[in-house]
Coordinates of C-alpha atoms in Angstrom, one line a residue:
X1 CA 5.8 -13.9 -35.2
X2 CA 3.4 -15.0 -32.4
X3 CA 3.5 -13.1 -29.2
X4 CA 4.5 -15.0 -25.8
X5 CA 2.8 -15.1 -22.8
X6 CA 6.0 -16.3 -21.0
X7 CA 7.7 -13.5 -22.4
X8 CA 5.0 -11.1 -21.1
X9 CA 4.7 -12.6 -17.6
X10 CA 8.1 -12.4 -17.5
X11 CA 8.7 -8.9 -18.5
X12 CA 6.2 -7.8 -16.0
X13 CA 8.2 -8.6 -13.0
X14 CA 11.7 -6.7 -14.4
X15 CA 9.1 -3.5 -14.9
X16 CA 7.8 -4.1 -12.1
X17 CA 11.0 -3.4 -10.4
X18 CA 11.6 -0.6 -12.9
X19 CA 8.6 1.2 -12.4
X20 CA 8.9 1.1 -8.3
X21 CA 12.7 2.5 -8.9
X22 CA 11.4 5.2 -10.8
X23 CA 8.8 5.9 -8.3
X24 CA 11.3 6.5 -5.6
X25 CA 13.9 8.4 -7.7
X26 CA 14.0 11.3 -5.7
X27 CA 12.5 12.6 -2.5
X28 CA 10.9 15.4 -4.0
X29 CA 8.6 13.0 -6.6
X30 CA 8.8 10.0 -3.9
X31 CA 5.1 8.1 -5.1
X32 CA 4.1 5.8 -2.5
X33 CA 0.7 4.6 -3.9
X34 CA 2.7 3.6 -7.2
X35 CA 5.0 1.9 -5.3
X36 CA 3.0 -0.2 -2.8
X37 CA 0.5 -0.7 -5.7
X38 CA 3.5 -2.5 -7.9
X39 CA 4.9 -4.5 -5.0
X40 CA 1.5 -5.8 -4.0
X41 CA 0.8 -7.3 -7.2
X42 CA 3.8 -10.0 -6.8
X43 CA 2.3 -10.7 -3.6
X44 CA 0.5 -13.7 -4.9
X45 CA 1.8 -13.7 -8.4
X46 CA 5.7 -14.4 -8.0
X47 CA 5.0 -18.4 -6.9
X48 CA 2.9 -18.9 -10.0
X49 CA 5.5 -17.3 -11.9
X50 CA 8.0 -19.3 -10.7
X51 CA 6.3 -22.5 -11.2
X52 CA 6.0 -21.4 -14.9
X53 CA 8.8 -20.8 -16.0
X54 CA 10.1 -24.4 -14.6
X55 CA 7.6 -26.2 -16.6
X56 CA 10.0 -29.3 -18.7
X57 CA 8.4 -28.1 -22.0
X58 CA 7.6 -24.8 -24.0
X59 CA 4.1 -25.9 -24.4
X60 CA 3.5 -26.1 -21.1
X61 CA 5.1 -23.1 -19.8
X62 CA 2.8 -20.9 -22.4
X63 CA 0.1 -22.6 -21.3
X64 CA 1.0 -21.8 -17.3
X65 CA 1.8 -18.4 -18.3
X66 CA -1.6 -17.7 -20.0
X67 CA -3.1 -19.4 -16.8
X68 CA -1.1 -16.8 -14.4
X69 CA -1.8 -13.7 -16.7
X70 CA -5.4 -14.1 -16.3
X71 CA -5.3 -14.8 -12.4
X72 CA -3.2 -11.9 -12.4
X73 CA -5.9 -10.1 -14.1
X74 CA -8.8 -11.5 -12.6
X75 CA -8.5 -9.1 -9.6
X76 CA -10.3 -6.4 -11.6
X77 CA -10.5 -3.1 -14.0
X78 CA -7.7 -1.4 -12.3
X79 CA -5.0 -4.3 -12.1
X80 CA -5.9 -5.4 -16.0
X81 CA -5.0 -1.7 -16.7
X82 CA -1.7 -1.7 -14.8
X83 CA -0.8 -5.2 -16.5
X84 CA -1.5 -3.2 -20.2
X85 CA 0.3 -0.1 -19.2
X86 CA 3.2 -1.8 -17.3
X87 CA 3.8 -5.0 -20.2
X88 CA 3.5 -2.1 -23.1
X89 CA 6.4 0.0 -21.5
X90 CA 8.5 -3.4 -21.4
X91 CA 8.0 -4.2 -25.1
X92 CA 5.7 -7.7 -24.6
X93 CA 1.8 -6.2 -24.3
X94 CA -0.6 -8.5 -22.4
X95 CA -3.7 -7.1 -24.6
X96 CA -4.6 -10.0 -27.4
X97 CA -3.1 -12.7 -25.0
X98 CA -5.6 -11.9 -21.8
X99 CA -9.0 -10.9 -21.9
X100 CA -10.3 -8.2 -19.7
X101 CA -11.7 -9.3 -16.6
X102 CA -15.7 -8.5 -16.0
X103 CA -16.3 -5.0 -15.0
X104 CA -15.9 -4.4 -11.5
X105 CA -19.1 -4.2 -9.3
X106 CA -19.9 -0.2 -8.4
X107 CA -22.9 -1.1 -6.7
X108 CA -24.0 -2.3 -3.2
X109 CA -23.0 -6.1 -2.5
X110 CA -24.6 -8.7 0.1
X111 CA -23.2 -10.6 2.6
X112 CA -23.8 -14.1 3.3
X113 CA -27.0 -13.1 5.7
X114 CA -28.5 -10.8 2.8
X115 CA -27.3 -7.7 4.6
X116 CA -26.7 -5.0 1.9
X117 CA -23.0 -3.1 2.6
X118 CA -22.4 0.1 0.1
X119 CA -19.0 0.6 -2.1
X120 CA -17.2 3.7 -2.6
X121 CA -18.5 6.1 -4.5
X122 CA -19.2 10.1 -4.9
X123 CA -19.7 12.4 -2.1
X124 CA -23.4 13.0 -2.2
X125 CA -26.2 14.3 -0.2
X126 CA -27.9 11.0 -0.5
X127 CA -24.4 9.1 0.5
X128 CA -24.5 11.0 3.7
X129 CA -28.2 11.0 4.4
X130 CA -28.4 9.4 7.9
X131 CA -25.6 10.6 9.7
X132 CA -25.5 13.6 11.8
X133 CA -22.5 15.5 10.4
X134 CA -22.9 18.5 13.0
X135 CA -21.6 15.9 15.5
X136 CA -18.6 14.6 13.5
X137 CA -15.4 13.4 15.7
X138 CA -12.3 13.4 13.5
X139 CA -10.1 10.4 13.3
X140 CA -7.5 10.6 11.0
X141 CA -6.2 13.3 8.3
X142 CA -3.7 12.7 6.0
X143 CA -2.1 15.1 3.0
X144 CA 0.0 14.1 0.6
X145 CA 2.0 14.5 -2.8
X146 CA 1.5 11.6 -4.4
X147 CA 3.9 11.9 -7.2
X148 CA 3.3 15.6 -8.1
X149 CA -0.6 15.5 -7.4
X150 CA -1.6 16.5 -3.6
X151 CA -4.5 14.2 -2.3
X152 CA -6.1 14.1 0.9
X153 CA -7.9 11.7 3.4
X154 CA -10.6 12.1 6.1
X155 CA -11.3 9.4 8.3
X156 CA -14.3 10.5 10.5
X157 CA -17.1 9.0 12.8
X158 CA -20.3 10.4 12.7
X159 CA -23.5 9.2 15.1
X160 CA -26.7 8.1 13.2
X161 CA -29.7 10.3 12.9
X162 CA -32.7 9.5 15.4
X163 CA -34.1 6.3 14.4
X164 CA -31.2 4.5 13.7
X165 CA -29.4 2.2 16.1
X166 CA -26.4 4.0 18.1
X167 CA -22.6 2.3 17.6
X168 CA -22.0 0.0 20.4
X169 CA -18.3 -1.4 20.2
X170 CA -19.4 -4.1 22.8
X171 CA -21.4 -5.9 20.2
X172 CA -19.1 -5.9 17.3
X173 CA -21.1 -2.8 15.6
X174 CA -19.1 0.5 16.7
X175 CA -20.3 3.9 15.6
X176 CA -20.2 4.6 12.0
X177 CA -17.2 5.6 10.2
X178 CA -16.8 7.6 6.6
X179 CA -13.8 7.9 4.8
X180 CA -13.3 10.7 2.0
X181 CA -10.6 10.8 -0.1
X182 CA -10.0 13.9 -2.1
X183 CA -8.3 14.0 -5.4
X184 CA -6.3 17.2 -7.2
X185 CA -6.3 19.0 -3.9
X186 CA -5.6 22.9 -4.1
X187 CA -6.3 23.8 -0.3
X188 CA -5.2 22.0 3.2
X189 CA -5.4 24.4 5.7
X190 CA -5.7 22.9 9.1
X191 CA -4.9 24.1 12.7
X192 CA -6.1 21.7 15.5
X193 CA -5.3 20.0 18.7
X194 CA -5.1 16.3 19.5
X195 CA -9.0 15.9 19.5
X196 CA -11.6 17.5 16.9
X197 CA -15.1 17.4 17.4
X198 CA -17.6 19.5 15.4
X199 CA -19.7 20.0 12.3
X200 CA -18.4 18.5 8.9
X201 CA -19.8 20.9 6.1
X202 CA -19.0 20.3 2.4
X203 CA -20.0 21.9 -1.1
X204 CA -19.8 20.9 -4.3
X205 CA -20.1 22.8 -7.5
X206 CA -18.4 22.5 -10.9
X207 CA -15.2 24.0 -9.8
X208 CA -15.0 21.0 -7.1
X209 CA -15.4 20.6 -3.6
X210 CA -14.9 22.2 -0.3
X211 CA -14.9 20.2 3.1
X212 CA -14.6 22.3 6.1
X213 CA -13.9 20.2 9.2
X214 CA -15.0 21.5 12.8
X215 CA -14.0 24.9 11.9
X216 CA -10.3 24.1 12.2
X217 CA -9.8 22.6 8.6
X218 CA -10.2 23.4 5.2
X219 CA -10.0 21.5 2.3
X220 CA -10.8 22.1 -1.2
X221 CA -10.5 19.6 -4.6
X222 CA -11.6 18.9 -7.6
X223 CA -12.8 15.2 -6.8
X224 CA -14.2 13.5 -3.6
X225 CA -15.0 10.0 -3.2
X226 CA -16.8 8.5 0.1
X227 CA -16.4 5.0 1.7
X228 CA -18.8 4.3 4.6
X229 CA -18.4 1.7 7.3
X230 CA -21.7 1.3 8.8
X231 CA -23.1 -2.5 9.7
X232 CA -26.4 -0.4 9.8
X233 CA -26.0 1.4 6.2
X234 CA -28.8 -0.6 4.9
X235 CA -31.4 0.9 7.3
X236 CA -30.1 4.7 5.9
X237 CA -32.2 5.9 2.9
X238 CA -29.6 5.2 1.0
X239 CA -29.5 1.8 2.1
X240 CA -33.2 1.4 1.8
X241 CA -33.2 2.2 -1.8
X242 CA -30.3 0.3 -3.0
X243 CA -32.1 -2.8 -1.2
X244 CA -35.1 -2.7 -3.3
X245 CA -32.9 -2.4 -6.4
X246 CA -30.4 -5.2 -5.3
X247 CA -31.6 -8.9 -6.0
X248 CA -31.2 -11.2 -3.4
X249 CA -28.9 -13.9 -5.1
X250 CA -29.8 -17.0 -2.5
X251 CA -32.1 -17.0 1.0
X252 CA -30.4 -15.5 3.4
X253 CA -29.5 -17.7 6.9
X254 CA -26.5 -18.6 8.3
X255 CA -23.3 -20.0 6.4
X256 CA -22.6 -23.0 7.2
X257 CA -19.3 -24.9 8.1
X258 CA -17.7 -24.3 4.7
X259 CA -18.8 -20.8 4.6
X260 CA -17.6 -19.8 8.2
X261 CA -14.2 -21.3 6.9
X262 CA -14.6 -18.9 4.2
X263 CA -14.3 -21.6 1.4
X264 CA -17.9 -20.4 -0.2
X265 CA -16.7 -16.9 -0.5
X266 CA -13.5 -18.1 -2.2
X267 CA -15.7 -20.1 -4.7
X268 CA -18.5 -17.5 -4.9
X269 CA -15.9 -14.9 -6.1
X270 CA -14.6 -17.1 -8.4
X271 CA -18.2 -18.0 -9.8
X272 CA -18.7 -14.2 -9.9
X273 CA -16.1 -13.9 -12.6
X274 CA -12.5 -14.4 -11.2
X275 CA -10.6 -17.5 -12.8
X276 CA -9.1 -19.9 -10.4
X277 CA -5.8 -19.9 -9.4
X278 CA -3.2 -21.3 -11.5
X279 CA -2.0 -24.9 -10.6
X280 CA 1.3 -24.2 -8.7
X281 CA 3.1 -25.4 -5.3
X282 CA 5.9 -23.4 -3.6
X283 CA 7.5 -27.1 -2.9
X284 CA 8.6 -27.1 -6.6
X285 CA 11.7 -26.3 -7.7
X286 CA 14.2 -26.6 -4.8
X287 CA 17.0 -23.8 -5.0
X288 CA 14.7 -21.7 -7.6
X289 CA 11.8 -21.7 -5.6
X290 CA 14.0 -20.7 -2.6
X291 CA 15.2 -17.6 -5.5
X292 CA 11.4 -16.9 -5.9
X293 CA 11.0 -17.0 -2.4
X294 CA 13.8 -14.2 -2.0
X295 CA 11.9 -11.9 -4.9
X296 CA 8.7 -12.6 -2.3
X297 CA 10.2 -11.3 0.3
X298 CA 11.7 -8.6 -1.5
X299 CA 8.3 -7.4 -2.5
X300 CA 7.0 -7.5 0.5
X301 CA 9.7 -5.7 2.1
X302 CA 8.9 -3.1 -0.6
X303 CA 5.4 -2.7 0.2
X304 CA 5.4 -1.4 3.6
X305 CA 5.9 1.7 1.6
X306 CA 1.8 1.6 2.0
X307 CA 2.5 2.5 5.8
X308 CA 3.6 6.0 5.9
X309 CA 5.7 5.2 9.2
X310 CA 7.7 2.4 7.3
X311 CA 8.5 3.9 4.0
X312 CA 12.0 3.7 3.1
X313 CA 13.1 5.2 0.0
X314 CA 16.9 4.2 0.7
X315 CA 15.5 0.0 0.9
X316 CA 13.5 0.3 -1.9
X317 CA 16.1 1.3 -4.3
X318 CA 18.6 -1.0 -2.9
X319 CA 15.8 -3.5 -3.3
X320 CA 15.3 -2.6 -7.0
X321 CA 19.2 -2.7 -7.7
X322 CA 19.7 -6.1 -6.3
X323 CA 16.7 -7.9 -7.8
X324 CA 16.7 -5.5 -11.2
X325 CA 15.6 -8.1 -14.0
X326 CA 14.6 -10.9 -11.6
X327 CA 12.1 -12.1 -13.9
X328 CA 14.7 -12.9 -16.7
X329 CA 17.0 -14.1 -14.0
X330 CA 14.7 -16.8 -12.9
X331 CA 13.6 -17.8 -16.4
X332 CA 17.4 -18.6 -17.5
X333 CA 18.1 -20.3 -14.0
X334 CA 15.0 -22.3 -14.2
X335 CA 16.7 -24.3 -17.6
X336 CA 20.1 -24.8 -15.5
X337 CA 18.3 -26.8 -12.6
X338 CA 19.4 -26.8 -9.2
X339 CA 22.8 -25.5 -10.0
X340 CA 21.1 -22.3 -11.6
X341 CA 18.7 -21.5 -9.2
X342 CA 21.8 -21.4 -6.3
X343 CA 23.9 -19.3 -9.0
X344 CA 21.0 -16.5 -9.0
X345 CA 20.8 -16.1 -5.2
X346 CA 24.4 -16.1 -4.8
X347 CA 25.0 -13.2 -7.3
X348 CA 21.9 -11.2 -5.6
X349 CA 23.9 -12.1 -2.5
X350 CA 26.8 -10.6 -4.1
X351 CA 25.1 -7.5 -5.0
X352 CA 23.5 -7.1 -1.7
X353 CA 27.0 -6.8 -0.1
X354 CA 27.8 -6.9 3.8
X355 CA 25.1 -3.9 4.4
X356 CA 22.3 -6.9 3.8
X357 CA 24.1 -9.8 4.5
X358 CA 21.7 -10.2 7.5
X359 CA 18.9 -9.7 5.5
X360 CA 19.3 -12.3 3.1
X361 CA 20.4 -14.7 6.0
X362 CA 17.1 -13.9 7.6
X363 CA 15.1 -14.6 4.4
X364 CA 17.1 -18.1 4.1
X365 CA 16.4 -19.0 7.5
X366 CA 12.5 -18.4 7.1
X367 CA 12.4 -20.4 3.5
X368 CA 11.2 -23.8 3.1
X369 CA 14.2 -26.4 3.4
X370 CA 14.7 -29.8 2.4
X371 CA 17.2 -32.3 0.8
X372 CA 20.6 -30.6 -0.6
X373 CA 18.8 -27.4 -1.1
X374 CA 18.2 -27.2 2.3
X375 CA 21.6 -27.9 3.5
X376 CA 23.0 -25.5 1.3
X377 CA 20.9 -22.5 2.2
X378 CA 22.0 -23.0 5.8
X379 CA 25.7 -23.1 5.0
X380 CA 24.9 -19.7 3.0
X381 CA 23.0 -18.5 5.8
X382 CA 26.0 -19.3 8.7
X383 CA 28.2 -17.8 5.9
X384 CA 26.0 -14.4 5.6
X385 CA 25.5 -14.1 9.3
X386 CA 29.5 -14.1 9.9
X387 CA 29.6 -11.1 7.3
X388 CA 30.7 -7.8 8.9
X389 CA 27.8 -5.8 10.4
X390 CA 28.1 -2.3 9.0
X391 CA 28.1 0.4 11.4
X392 CA 26.1 3.6 10.2
X393 CA 26.7 6.8 11.6
X394 CA 24.7 9.5 13.2
X395 CA 22.4 10.8 10.7
X396 CA 22.2 14.5 10.3
X397 CA 18.9 16.4 11.1
X398 CA 17.9 18.3 7.7
X399 CA 18.2 22.2 7.9
X400 CA 15.7 22.7 5.1
X401 CA 13.3 20.5 3.3
X402 CA 9.7 20.1 1.7
X403 CA 6.9 18.4 3.2
X404 CA 6.0 15.3 1.1
X405 CA 3.6 13.8 3.3
X406 CA 1.7 14.3 6.6
X407 CA -0.4 12.0 8.5
X408 CA -2.6 12.7 11.8
X409 CA -4.1 9.9 13.9
X410 CA -6.4 11.8 16.6
X411 CA -6.8 10.9 19.9
X412 CA -8.9 7.9 20.2
X413 CA -8.2 6.7 16.6
X414 CA -8.0 3.0 17.5
X415 CA -11.4 2.2 19.5
X416 CA -9.1 3.2 22.5
X417 CA -10.5 6.5 24.4
X418 CA -7.0 6.7 26.1
X419 CA -5.0 6.5 22.7
X420 CA -3.0 9.8 22.2
X421 CA -2.9 11.3 19.0
X422 CA 0.0 11.1 16.8
X423 CA 1.9 12.2 13.4
X424 CA 4.3 10.9 10.7
X425 CA 5.8 13.4 8.3
X426 CA 7.7 12.8 5.7
X427 CA 10.2 15.6 4.5
X428 CA 11.8 15.9 0.9
X429 CA 15.5 16.8 1.7
X430 CA 18.0 18.4 -0.7
X431 CA 21.5 17.2 -0.9
X432 CA 24.6 18.9 -0.3
X433 CA 25.7 18.5 -3.6
X434 CA 24.2 18.0 -6.9
X435 CA 21.9 14.4 -6.9
X436 CA 18.6 13.5 -6.1
X437 CA 16.6 14.7 -2.6
X438 CA 16.4 12.3 0.4
X439 CA 13.3 11.3 2.0
X440 CA 13.2 11.6 5.8
X441 CA 10.6 10.3 7.7
X442 CA 9.5 12.3 11.2
X443 CA 7.5 10.5 13.9
X444 CA 5.9 12.1 17.2
X445 CA 3.5 10.5 19.5
X446 CA 1.2 12.5 22.4
X447 CA 0.7 15.3 20.0
X448 CA -0.7 18.1 21.1
X449 CA -1.2 20.9 18.4
X450 CA -0.6 21.0 14.8
X451 CA -1.0 23.3 11.8
X452 CA -0.7 22.4 7.8
X453 CA -0.8 24.9 5.4
X454 CA -0.9 24.7 1.3
X455 CA 2.4 26.3 1.0
X456 CA 3.9 23.3 3.0
X457 CA 3.7 21.5 -0.1
X458 CA 4.9 23.8 -2.5
X459 CA 1.4 23.6 -4.3
X460 CA 0.2 26.6 -5.9
X461 CA -3.3 25.0 -7.8
X462 CA -4.6 21.7 -9.0
X463 CA -1.6 19.3 -9.4
X464 CA 1.3 22.2 -10.0
X465 CA 3.8 21.8 -7.0
X466 CA 7.1 24.2 -6.9
X467 CA 9.7 21.6 -6.2
X468 CA 12.6 22.8 -5.3
X469 CA 11.4 25.2 -2.9
X470 CA 12.5 23.9 0.4
X471 CA 11.9 25.9 3.7
X472 CA 13.7 25.8 6.8
X473 CA 13.4 22.9 9.0
X474 CA 13.4 23.8 13.0
X475 CA 13.6 21.1 15.7
X476 CA 13.3 22.2 19.7
X477 CA 12.2 20.3 22.3
X478 CA 8.5 19.3 21.7
X479 CA 8.3 21.0 18.7
X480 CA 9.2 20.7 14.6
X481 CA 8.5 23.7 12.2
X482 CA 9.0 23.6 8.3
X483 CA 9.1 27.2 7.0
X484 CA 5.5 28.6 7.5
X485 CA 3.5 25.3 6.3
X486 CA 3.7 22.7 9.1
X487 CA 4.2 23.0 12.6
X488 CA 3.9 20.3 15.4
X489 CA 3.8 20.2 19.2
X490 CA 4.3 17.5 21.2
X491 CA 4.5 16.6 24.9
X492 CA 7.7 17.6 26.4
X493 CA 9.9 14.6 27.1
X494 CA 7.7 12.2 25.0
X495 CA 9.1 11.0 21.9
X496 CA 9.8 13.3 18.5
X497 CA 11.9 11.4 16.1
X498 CA 13.1 13.2 13.1
X499 CA 15.7 11.4 10.8
X500 CA 18.3 10.7 13.2
X501 CA 16.2 8.8 15.3
X502 CA 15.7 5.1 16.3
X503 CA 16.4 3.5 13.2
X504 CA 19.8 3.8 11.9
X505 CA 20.4 0.3 10.0
X506 CA 21.5 0.7 6.1
X507 CA 18.3 -0.7 4.7
X508 CA 15.8 0.4 7.5
X509 CA 17.2 4.4 7.1
X510 CA 14.0 6.3 5.4

C-alpha cells in the first residue's frame, strides 16, 4: 500500500506535541533547545496543514500535503533531518515522499551590495585573525544542561586590529561581536563581577578546546564553534581570502524599491533552492481555521522556552496535554465542516478547564472573526471570561536543587553602557514525594558578583551527569547559593526572584 503524505504531515504535528512533552517531562532532563526547536517548526506550517486537510478531494489533499512537506523541508538540512527522525518515530516516514533539500551553504555569502559576510564555523586562528583578543569585553555567558549534555556559549565584544575601522554605534556598525558555542563541556568555572574585560585565550588539540576568559573563567569542551558579527569582516585576512574565492553573483549596487521591501530577497531564497510556500490562506475554514489558530498560539507559547527567563515547564506540559493529537483531530474535524471545528475547540477548552479559560478567551479574541464563526467565538469567549479565576497560593522556595542553567548578561550588554548586569538560573527541584522534578526559574537584576563551578551541574565528564544529587539552596538578602557550585550576589534592595516571585498564575509559573 502506498504511503500517504497527508498521514505523514498530520503525524508530524501529533509527534511534535509528544516530543515536546518528553523533553519537558522532568526538571532534571528539561531540554529547552528541543522544546523550542519542535515548536518553531509550526510557526509557519500550522496554517498550511490546516488548509491541506480541508481540501475537498483526497487527491487535492495529498497534493497539498506533499507541497506542504516540501516547504517544511526546504528550510535546510537540519529541518529535513528532524522531519525524517520524528516522522519515523510517529510511524509515517517522510523519506521517499519528500526529496532532501539542497545542501546548506557553509561558506561566506554576499549581501545585496556584494559585501561578504561570514558563517558559523570552527574556532581557528584564521577565524579570529583581525581582532584583538587581548582586549575582549565579555557581554554574555550561558551554561546549560541540554538534556544530559552540558553546553556553554559566550558573547564577546572585541576591537579590530590596527588598520581596520573601529566600532561606531552611531553609524549602525558597532564593535565586532564574537559568539562562541561550546559542546560537551567538561569544565565550567567562573568567578566574576558585573563587568569583565581582559584577554580571551584559547588552545585546541585532539582532546578538545580550552578557553580562558580574562583571568576569571575557564571552559573546557570537546568542540567549539564561532560566529562573527562584524560589518567589516570582509576586510580581515579571513574575509579577504574568502572574498577572492567567492564569486559575485550580480553587479553590486543599491537595491531598488522591491529589494528594500525585501521582496527580491524572498525571491532569491526560492531561486537558491527552497520551494515556494504552499498555496494556502488563513481566511479559509471558519471554525476549523480558528482551531488551527489556537494550535498556532499554543506552539508560540511553548516556543517561549527559547528565552531562559520565560521557560515554564508546567505551561509546556499543560499545552501538550490539551492539544494532544491535534493533527489527527484537525483532520477528523475537517470532514465534519463548521460543526466539527466548533466541537474540537470546545473539547480543547474542556481539557483546559477553568485554569486555561482566560488563555482561550484571549486567543479567541485575537483571532479573525467573520460571520457565524465570529459570533460563536465571541459567545464562547464571553463564557470563558466569566469562568472562576484560579487562585494560586504562594510557591514554596526550594530547599534543595540542582543547577540546570545559568545565563549572565554583563553590564552594557545591549549597547547601553548604563545597562546593569543580570542573571537567570534554572533549578531542578526534587518533589516532596515520588515524581518528576520541578523546574524553578530564578532571576536577579543588578548583579554584583557570581561564582559558577562545574559541580553545580553534577557534571563529571563529557556528557555525564549525576542526577538526583541536589544541593542545599540558600537565599539571603542580596545573595543566592546552590551548594558549592553556584553563588549570585546582587545589589541589596533590588529584585531577586526565586520560584515564589512575580508570576503565580497557573500557566505562567515555571
